[in-house]
Amino acid sequence: MIINSPINLELTQLSGQTSQPPWRQMDGCFSDVVLVGGKPVLFNVKQSGDCLDFSFTGNIAEKEAVSRLNYIYDLDFDLNKFYKYLSNHEELKDMSEFCNGLRLFLAADPFECVISSICSANNSIKRWTKSISDIREKWGDNHFDDYYIFPDKSIFQDLYEDDEEEALFEDSVCGNNLKSCGVGYRAPYMKKACEIFTDEIILSDIPKMTYDEAFETILKVPGVGPKVADCILLYGFNFKEAFPSDVWIKRIVSYLYFDGKDISVSKVRDFGMDEFGDYAGYVQLYMFHYARMSGLMAKLKK
């Protein structure tokens, strides 16, 4: 079926949003298993003009499947209205040309987004997406011929952090632990996050909070700073007022708005949230990819 909402599927899939790794791609079709009401469903999407051609396999109603797809790709967000907003701001007006059709790629599993976002800290897109894919394949349930879902918190909390911990309990050759998936120093932070969201904080309560409440709640997780917290809230829970800020966003904002002056990352975050309001998350997403695709990032590297 055709979903009549404009999107650039490949750009959205490969944009490095920390909600999840890109879906499996074959012959222009992106596929993954999504839990809908606790039931595994195989989603298949491909580009059709500027819209999506969608099919699914699973024991759910078409209305349920379409609703879930609309959420994951944020298809109810009015891109044309957003592009009018960009065009009315001199600093932003060229961004829709370079990022046309880019949408939020929201988490099918918020817990996976928490772990993905922690894994992305000081990491490349290629490395963190491989790590999360490896975690899926090692410990996630297998559906529809080798499509793996991210392991549930009840499974994740029992994973070994590294070879040393594994060797204390297993006689076999080590390699069945988080660090074997390339997560490095982030392994204990991931385990602690699992513990907190199992024993102290209910993930499904996060969307009911105000943004500030949710932000402070996520910051309670060791190893999670403001950038990762904002990523979790934006890509995991669709808080569009989030403005994840790091050194690259700082350089871009400084170039566009502050004549290249050196300003702190925290001030950039405050500026983005105040300046762009409910569009902050989308502006940040477009800023980053505009800088990559227009040559601005290469200029700023110098």
Short mmCIF file of C-alpha atoms in Angstrom, two decimals:
data_model
loop_
_atom_site.label_atom_id
_atom_site.label_comp_id
_atom_site.label_asym_id
_atom_site.label_seq_id
_atom_site.Cartn_x
_atom_site.Cartn_y
_atom_site.Cartn_z
CA MET A 1 0.00 0.00 0.00
CA ILE A 2 1.11 3.59 -0.64
CA ILE A 3 1.37 5.87 2.38
CA ASN A 4 0.81 9.38 1.06
CA SER A 5 3.21 11.34 3.21
CA PRO A 6 6.44 12.69 1.67
CA ILE A 7 9.71 11.18 2.90
CA ASN A 8 13.23 10.45 1.69
CA LEU A 9 13.45 6.92 3.03
CA GLU A 10 17.16 6.27 2.46
CA LEU A 11 18.23 9.62 3.92
CA THR A 12 16.03 9.04 6.97
CA GLN A 13 17.27 5.48 7.46
CA LEU A 14 20.95 6.33 7.11
CA SER A 15 20.93 9.63 9.01
CA GLY A 16 22.49 8.17 12.17
CA GLN A 17 19.58 8.88 14.51
CA THR A 18 20.19 6.92 17.69
CA SER A 19 16.74 5.34 17.88
CA GLN A 20 17.98 2.09 16.29
CA PRO A 21 20.32 0.82 13.57
CA PRO A 22 19.15 1.18 9.96
CA TRP A 23 16.75 -1.52 8.86
CA ARG A 24 18.01 -4.33 6.65
CA GLN A 25 18.23 -3.12 3.05
CA MET A 26 17.76 -5.30 -0.04
CA ASP A 27 16.87 -4.15 -3.56
CA GLY A 28 15.69 -0.77 -2.33
CA CYS A 29 13.48 -2.24 0.39
CA PHE A 30 14.14 -1.63 4.09
CA SER A 31 12.84 -4.33 6.46
CA ASP A 32 12.77 -5.00 10.18
CA VAL A 33 10.70 -6.75 12.83
CA VAL A 34 8.60 -4.42 14.96
CA LEU A 35 6.68 -5.45 18.05
CA VAL A 36 3.10 -4.23 17.77
CA GLY A 37 1.05 -4.92 20.87
CA GLY A 38 3.68 -7.48 21.85
CA LYS A 39 3.36 -9.32 18.51
CA PRO A 40 6.33 -9.54 16.11
CA VAL A 41 5.49 -8.06 12.71
CA LEU A 42 7.80 -7.83 9.70
CA PHE A 43 7.64 -4.33 8.20
CA ASN A 44 8.80 -3.72 4.61
CA VAL A 45 9.10 -0.19 3.21
CA LYS A 46 10.46 1.16 -0.05
CA GLN A 47 10.43 4.49 -1.82
CA SER A 48 7.52 5.16 -4.18
CA GLY A 49 7.89 8.60 -5.70
CA ASP A 50 8.29 10.82 -2.67
CA CYS A 51 6.14 8.52 -0.50
CA LEU A 52 6.34 5.02 1.02
CA ASP A 53 5.23 1.68 -0.37
CA PHE A 54 4.44 -0.38 2.74
CA SER A 55 3.69 -4.05 3.35
CA PHE A 56 3.80 -6.20 6.46
CA THR A 57 3.62 -9.80 7.63
CA GLY A 58 2.10 -10.58 10.99
CA ASN A 59 -1.07 -11.24 12.91
CA ILE A 60 -2.31 -7.67 13.35
CA ALA A 61 -4.86 -5.44 11.62
CA GLU A 62 -3.76 -3.16 8.79
CA LYS A 63 -4.87 -0.12 10.81
CA GLU A 64 -2.52 -1.11 13.65
CA ALA A 65 0.39 -1.62 11.27
CA VAL A 66 -0.11 1.72 9.52
CA SER A 67 -0.44 3.54 12.85
CA ARG A 68 2.86 2.05 14.04
CA LEU A 69 4.58 2.89 10.76
CA ASN A 70 3.29 6.47 10.92
CA TYR A 71 4.82 6.83 14.38
CA ILE A 72 8.23 5.32 13.55
CA TYR A 73 8.71 7.59 10.51
CA ASP A 74 6.86 10.55 12.04
CA LEU A 75 4.63 10.68 8.97
CA ASP A 76 2.04 12.92 10.61
CA PHE A 77 4.60 15.71 10.95
CA ASP A 78 3.88 18.41 8.36
CA LEU A 79 7.14 18.75 6.41
CA ASN A 80 5.77 21.44 4.07
CA LYS A 81 4.83 23.63 7.03
CA PHE A 82 8.30 23.06 8.47
CA TYR A 83 9.92 24.02 5.16
CA LYS A 84 7.96 27.28 5.16
CA TYR A 85 9.35 27.90 8.64
CA LEU A 86 12.90 27.29 7.40
CA SER A 87 12.40 29.54 4.38
CA ASN A 88 11.42 32.42 6.67
CA HIS A 89 14.76 32.28 8.49
CA GLU A 90 17.82 33.46 6.58
CA GLU A 91 20.19 31.12 8.43
CA LEU A 92 18.02 28.05 7.73
CA LYS A 93 16.46 28.70 4.34
CA ASP A 94 18.82 26.45 2.31
CA MET A 95 18.44 23.39 4.53
CA SER A 96 15.31 21.92 2.99
CA GLU A 97 17.05 21.79 -0.41
CA PHE A 98 19.87 19.60 0.96
CA CYS A 99 17.72 17.50 3.33
CA ASN A 100 14.40 17.30 1.49
CA GLY A 101 12.27 14.44 2.84
CA LEU A 102 14.37 13.82 5.95
CA ARG A 103 12.17 12.80 8.88
CA LEU A 104 12.66 11.63 12.43
CA PHE A 105 13.29 7.87 12.64
CA LEU A 106 11.65 7.19 15.98
CA ALA A 107 12.37 4.23 18.23
CA ALA A 108 10.25 1.13 17.80
CA ASP A 109 11.68 0.13 21.22
CA PRO A 110 12.51 2.98 23.64
CA PHE A 111 14.84 0.76 25.68
CA GLU A 112 16.87 0.01 22.55
CA CYS A 113 17.10 3.77 21.98
CA VAL A 114 18.46 4.27 25.51
CA ILE A 115 21.21 1.73 24.89
CA SER A 116 21.85 2.95 21.32
CA SER A 117 22.20 6.53 22.50
CA ILE A 118 24.65 5.54 25.24
CA CYS A 119 26.58 3.52 22.67
CA SER A 120 26.73 6.48 20.27
CA ALA A 121 28.62 8.73 22.72
CA ASN A 122 32.08 9.56 21.31
CA ASN A 123 31.50 6.92 18.65
CA SER A 124 31.02 6.75 14.89
CA ILE A 125 27.66 5.90 13.34
CA LYS A 126 29.17 2.82 11.72
CA ARG A 127 30.55 1.49 15.01
CA TRP A 128 27.55 2.08 17.26
CA THR A 129 25.07 0.68 14.75
CA LYS A 130 27.18 -2.47 14.38
CA SER A 131 27.39 -2.85 18.16
CA ILE A 132 23.60 -2.61 18.56
CA SER A 133 23.07 -5.02 15.67
CA ASP A 134 25.50 -7.47 17.30
CA ILE A 135 23.63 -7.22 20.62
CA ARG A 136 20.40 -8.00 18.79
CA GLU A 137 21.86 -11.05 17.07
CA LYS A 138 23.55 -12.43 20.20
CA TRP A 139 20.65 -12.11 22.63
CA GLY A 140 17.50 -10.98 20.81
CA ASP A 141 14.63 -13.23 19.74
CA ASN A 142 14.77 -14.41 16.13
CA HIS A 143 11.68 -13.88 13.93
CA PHE A 144 10.92 -14.28 10.22
CA ASP A 145 14.20 -15.98 9.26
CA ASP A 146 16.96 -14.09 11.02
CA TYR A 147 15.34 -10.79 11.91
CA TYR A 148 16.27 -10.08 15.52
CA ILE A 149 14.60 -7.78 18.01
CA PHE A 150 16.53 -6.02 20.75
CA PRO A 151 16.71 -8.10 23.96
CA ASP A 152 14.22 -7.27 26.69
CA LYS A 153 15.46 -5.61 29.88
CA SER A 154 14.97 -8.91 31.74
CA ILE A 155 17.53 -10.53 29.42
CA PHE A 156 19.84 -7.52 29.16
CA GLN A 157 20.29 -7.20 32.92
CA ASP A 158 21.86 -10.68 33.06
CA LEU A 159 24.46 -10.06 30.34
CA TYR A 160 28.13 -10.08 31.29
CA GLU A 161 29.98 -6.81 30.83
CA ASP A 162 33.34 -8.19 29.68
CA ASP A 163 35.57 -11.27 29.39
CA GLU A 164 36.75 -10.91 32.99
CA GLU A 165 33.25 -11.04 34.44
CA GLU A 166 32.21 -13.82 32.08
CA ALA A 167 35.24 -15.92 33.05
CA LEU A 168 34.15 -15.85 36.70
CA PHE A 169 30.95 -17.72 35.87
CA GLU A 170 31.58 -19.64 32.65
CA ASP A 171 34.05 -22.42 31.83
CA SER A 172 33.75 -21.94 28.07
CA VAL A 173 35.76 -19.56 25.90
CA CYS A 174 34.76 -15.96 26.57
CA GLY A 175 33.17 -13.68 23.99
CA ASN A 176 29.53 -13.71 25.02
CA ASN A 177 29.51 -10.33 26.73
CA LEU A 178 28.75 -6.70 25.97
CA LYS A 179 32.33 -5.64 25.32
CA SER A 180 32.60 -8.39 22.70
CA CYS A 181 30.07 -6.30 20.77
CA GLY A 182 32.48 -3.37 20.66
CA VAL A 183 30.77 -1.09 23.19
CA GLY A 184 33.99 -0.52 25.16
CA TYR A 185 33.84 1.60 28.32
CA ARG A 186 30.08 2.08 27.82
CA ALA A 187 29.24 -1.49 28.97
CA PRO A 188 28.78 -0.66 32.69
CA TYR A 189 26.71 2.42 31.80
CA MET A 190 24.43 0.23 29.70
CA LYS A 191 24.02 -2.29 32.51
CA LYS A 192 23.28 0.48 35.01
CA ALA A 193 20.72 2.01 32.64
CA CYS A 194 19.00 -1.37 32.41
CA GLU A 195 18.98 -1.65 36.20
CA ILE A 196 17.51 1.84 36.66
CA PHE A 197 14.80 1.34 34.04
CA THR A 198 13.93 -2.02 35.56
CA ASP A 199 13.87 -1.13 39.26
CA GLU A 200 13.44 2.64 39.56
CA ILE A 201 11.99 4.31 36.46
CA ILE A 202 9.21 3.04 34.21
CA LEU A 203 10.02 3.86 30.60
CA SER A 204 6.36 4.22 29.67
CA ASP A 205 6.09 7.06 32.23
CA ILE A 206 8.60 9.24 30.37
CA PRO A 207 6.18 10.51 27.66
CA LYS A 208 3.74 11.60 30.38
CA MET A 209 6.32 13.96 31.88
CA THR A 210 7.11 17.52 30.95
CA TYR A 211 10.29 17.91 28.94
CA ASP A 212 12.26 19.23 31.92
CA GLU A 213 11.03 16.39 34.15
CA ALA A 214 11.94 13.80 31.53
CA PHE A 215 15.36 15.38 30.96
CA GLU A 216 16.24 15.34 34.66
CA THR A 217 14.99 11.76 34.93
CA ILE A 218 17.19 10.52 32.07
CA LEU A 219 20.20 12.35 33.53
CA LYS A 220 20.01 10.07 36.57
CA VAL A 221 21.56 7.30 34.47
CA PRO A 222 25.36 7.19 35.02
CA GLY A 223 27.28 8.04 31.88
CA VAL A 224 24.37 9.96 30.36
CA GLY A 225 25.06 13.64 29.85
CA PRO A 226 22.87 16.34 28.29
CA LYS A 227 23.60 15.36 24.65
CA VAL A 228 22.72 11.69 25.15
CA ALA A 229 19.68 12.58 27.29
CA ASP A 230 18.39 14.88 24.54
CA CYS A 231 18.95 12.14 21.93
CA ILE A 232 16.99 9.67 24.05
CA LEU A 233 14.13 12.11 24.48
CA LEU A 234 14.05 13.15 20.81
CA TYR A 235 14.52 9.79 19.07
CA GLY A 236 13.14 7.55 21.79
CA PHE A 237 10.11 9.52 22.92
CA ASN A 238 9.44 12.16 20.24
CA PHE A 239 10.12 15.21 22.42
CA LYS A 240 10.58 17.57 19.48
CA GLU A 241 11.70 20.46 21.70
CA ALA A 242 14.99 18.63 22.34
CA PHE A 243 18.10 20.14 20.74
CA PRO A 244 20.94 17.59 21.12
CA SER A 245 24.17 19.58 21.15
CA ASP A 246 27.77 18.50 20.75
CA VAL A 247 30.93 20.05 19.38
CA TRP A 248 29.67 19.84 15.77
CA ILE A 249 26.30 21.44 16.48
CA LYS A 250 28.17 24.07 18.47
CA ARG A 251 30.36 24.89 15.48
CA ILE A 252 27.40 25.01 13.10
CA VAL A 253 25.29 27.24 15.37
CA SER A 254 28.28 29.47 16.07
CA TYR A 255 28.92 29.88 12.33
CA LEU A 256 25.27 30.55 11.46
CA TYR A 257 24.28 32.76 14.40
CA PHE A 258 27.30 34.03 16.35
CA ASP A 259 29.89 35.02 13.72
CA GLY A 260 32.04 32.03 14.61
CA LYS A 261 32.50 33.04 18.24
CA ASP A 262 33.36 30.30 20.70
CA ILE A 263 30.29 29.52 22.82
CA SER A 264 29.68 26.61 25.15
CA VAL A 265 27.72 23.51 24.17
CA SER A 266 25.27 24.16 27.02
CA LYS A 267 24.56 27.66 25.71
CA VAL A 268 24.05 26.26 22.22
CA ARG A 269 21.49 23.81 23.63
CA ASP A 270 19.66 26.63 25.44
CA PHE A 271 19.77 28.80 22.32
CA GLY A 272 18.38 26.02 20.12
CA MET A 273 15.50 25.22 22.44
CA ASP A 274 14.60 28.90 22.91
CA GLU A 275 15.05 29.91 19.27
CA PHE A 276 13.32 26.98 17.55
CA GLY A 277 10.76 25.84 20.12
CA ASP A 278 8.77 22.80 19.00
CA TYR A 279 10.86 22.63 15.82
CA ALA A 280 14.16 22.37 17.73
CA GLY A 281 14.65 18.62 17.17
CA TYR A 282 13.99 18.87 13.45
CA VAL A 283 16.17 21.97 13.06
CA GLN A 284 19.04 20.17 14.80
CA LEU A 285 18.60 17.13 12.53
CA TYR A 286 18.54 19.29 9.41
CA MET A 287 21.45 21.45 10.58
CA PHE A 288 23.73 18.48 10.99
CA HIS A 289 22.93 16.92 7.62
CA TYR A 290 22.93 20.26 5.82
CA ALA A 291 26.45 20.83 7.17
CA ARG A 292 27.53 17.38 5.98
CA MET A 293 25.97 17.62 2.53
CA SER A 294 26.57 21.28 1.69
CA GLY A 295 30.30 21.30 2.47
CA LEU A 296 29.90 23.46 5.57
CA MET A 297 31.21 20.74 7.88
CA ALA A 298 34.38 20.36 5.80
CA LYS A 299 34.81 24.12 6.01
CA LEU A 300 34.36 24.11 9.78
CA LYS A 301 36.91 21.31 10.19
CA LYS A 302 39.56 23.71 8.89
#
